Amino acid sequence: MSESTTDNGKTIGMVAYLTFIGWIIAFVMHSNNKTEFGAFHIRQGLGLLILYILVWVLNIILAIAEIPLLPWILLIGVIVLWVLAFVGAVQGEKKLIPGLGAQFQDWFKGLG
């Protein structure tokens, strides 16, 4: 694999974690130049986006139920997972997100 292909895969990996718009940009970039590294992080990024949306909806329900601390704990947990995934992409590593990473790879194997 050439250095430019590796760099492009790393760029795709990093951009995949930068919000929903970043994920779309990474997906489009990946469709033009497919790499296993880029595909890995696109799947992990999509999984994190879906997890964030689920936690966000759950936080609204918990706020209505007046449970104040749990929403913050859940949100901090998702942020920690996001940081771990982003750092892995920056370092050029394919690290699974703890707990759900293998499922994300399996569920979204059609991407990439």
Tab-separated table of C-alpha atoms in Angstrom:
chain	number	residue	atom	x	y	z
A	1	MET	CA	0.000	0.000	0.000
A	2	SER	CA	1.439	3.374	-0.946
A	3	GLU	CA	2.027	6.122	1.581
A	4	SER	CA	-0.674	8.328	0.045
A	5	THR	CA	-3.233	5.498	0.301
A	6	THR	CA	-2.268	4.971	3.939
A	7	ASP	CA	-2.523	8.706	4.635
A	8	ASN	CA	-5.920	8.860	2.914
A	9	GLY	CA	-7.164	5.927	4.990
A	10	LYS	CA	-5.935	7.650	8.146
A	11	THR	CA	-7.643	10.891	7.130
A	12	ILE	CA	-10.881	9.008	6.483
A	13	GLY	CA	-10.512	7.320	9.869
A	14	MET	CA	-10.137	10.629	11.701
A	15	VAL	CA	-12.902	12.446	9.805
A	16	ALA	CA	-15.326	9.554	10.438
A	17	TYR	CA	-15.542	10.600	14.099
A	18	LEU	CA	-16.204	14.308	13.507
A	19	THR	CA	-19.990	14.509	13.892
A	20	PHE	CA	-22.568	13.228	11.439
A	21	ILE	CA	-21.384	15.553	8.678
A	22	GLY	CA	-17.808	14.368	9.205
A	23	TRP	CA	-18.995	10.785	8.930
A	24	ILE	CA	-20.747	11.553	5.622
A	25	ILE	CA	-17.596	13.250	4.297
A	26	ALA	CA	-15.503	10.243	5.347
A	27	PHE	CA	-17.975	7.880	3.675
A	28	VAL	CA	-17.800	9.831	0.393
A	29	MET	CA	-13.991	10.000	0.576
A	30	HIS	CA	-13.900	6.262	1.245
A	31	SER	CA	-16.125	5.472	-1.735
A	32	ASN	CA	-13.507	7.103	-3.983
A	33	ASN	CA	-10.522	5.293	-2.436
A	34	LYS	CA	-11.406	2.227	-0.375
A	35	THR	CA	-9.021	1.102	2.363
A	36	GLU	CA	-9.569	-1.444	5.119
A	37	PHE	CA	-8.443	1.142	7.681
A	38	GLY	CA	-11.004	3.669	6.439
A	39	ALA	CA	-13.781	1.062	6.349
A	40	PHE	CA	-12.971	-0.010	9.921
A	41	HIS	CA	-13.290	3.535	11.272
A	42	ILE	CA	-16.381	4.325	9.187
A	43	ARG	CA	-18.130	1.343	10.807
A	44	GLN	CA	-16.930	2.330	14.293
A	45	GLY	CA	-17.933	5.968	13.696
A	46	LEU	CA	-21.436	5.020	12.565
A	47	GLY	CA	-21.834	2.815	15.617
A	48	LEU	CA	-20.801	5.683	17.891
A	49	LEU	CA	-23.219	8.060	16.163
A	50	ILE	CA	-26.103	5.648	16.669
A	51	LEU	CA	-25.048	5.042	20.283
A	52	TYR	CA	-24.933	8.799	20.883
A	53	ILE	CA	-28.442	9.251	19.460
A	54	LEU	CA	-29.766	6.426	21.652
A	55	VAL	CA	-28.108	7.922	24.750
A	56	TRP	CA	-29.469	11.356	23.833
A	57	VAL	CA	-33.037	10.004	23.588
A	58	LEU	CA	-32.590	8.077	26.841
A	59	ASN	CA	-31.257	11.235	28.512
A	60	ILE	CA	-34.420	13.117	27.517
A	61	ILE	CA	-36.555	10.358	29.019
A	62	LEU	CA	-34.464	10.348	32.198
A	63	ALA	CA	-34.665	14.142	32.446
A	64	ILE	CA	-38.456	13.965	32.207
A	65	ALA	CA	-38.381	11.306	34.929
A	66	GLU	CA	-36.209	13.684	36.983
A	67	ILE	CA	-33.230	11.343	37.278
A	68	PRO	CA	-30.422	13.917	37.213
A	69	LEU	CA	-27.100	12.047	37.478
A	70	LEU	CA	-27.497	9.078	35.137
A	71	PRO	CA	-27.764	11.151	31.926
A	72	TRP	CA	-24.410	12.789	32.674
A	73	ILE	CA	-22.759	9.442	33.359
A	74	LEU	CA	-24.076	8.016	30.078
A	75	LEU	CA	-22.979	11.071	28.115
A	76	ILE	CA	-19.495	11.022	29.645
A	77	GLY	CA	-19.259	7.319	28.785
A	78	VAL	CA	-20.034	8.007	25.112
A	79	ILE	CA	-17.521	10.877	25.059
A	80	VAL	CA	-14.820	8.595	26.501
A	81	LEU	CA	-15.558	5.985	23.812
A	82	TRP	CA	-15.394	8.690	21.135
A	83	VAL	CA	-12.023	9.951	22.416
A	84	LEU	CA	-10.606	6.407	22.481
A	85	ALA	CA	-11.771	5.783	18.910
A	86	PHE	CA	-10.495	9.129	17.619
A	87	VAL	CA	-7.084	8.690	19.262
A	88	GLY	CA	-6.842	5.222	17.717
A	89	ALA	CA	-7.542	6.694	14.269
A	90	VAL	CA	-4.970	9.460	14.780
A	91	GLN	CA	-2.367	6.879	15.813
A	92	GLY	CA	-3.176	4.754	12.766
A	93	GLU	CA	-4.524	1.846	14.819
A	94	LYS	CA	-7.623	-0.265	14.345
A	95	LYS	CA	-8.793	-0.466	17.969
A	96	LEU	CA	-12.281	-1.746	18.613
A	97	ILE	CA	-14.472	0.438	20.794
A	98	PRO	CA	-14.656	-1.297	24.192
A	99	GLY	CA	-17.816	-3.337	24.593
A	100	LEU	CA	-19.508	-2.641	21.270
A	101	GLY	CA	-16.747	-2.357	18.666
A	102	ALA	CA	-16.957	-5.965	17.476
A	103	GLN	CA	-20.732	-5.656	17.112
A	104	PHE	CA	-20.349	-2.426	15.127
A	105	GLN	CA	-17.949	-4.193	12.747
A	106	ASP	CA	-20.409	-7.060	12.329
A	107	TRP	CA	-23.593	-4.989	12.037
A	108	PHE	CA	-22.129	-2.578	9.481
A	109	LYS	CA	-19.918	-4.995	7.533
A	110	GLY	CA	-21.622	-3.892	4.319
A	111	LEU	CA	-19.960	-0.473	4.654
A	112	GLY	CA	-16.552	-0.651	3.091
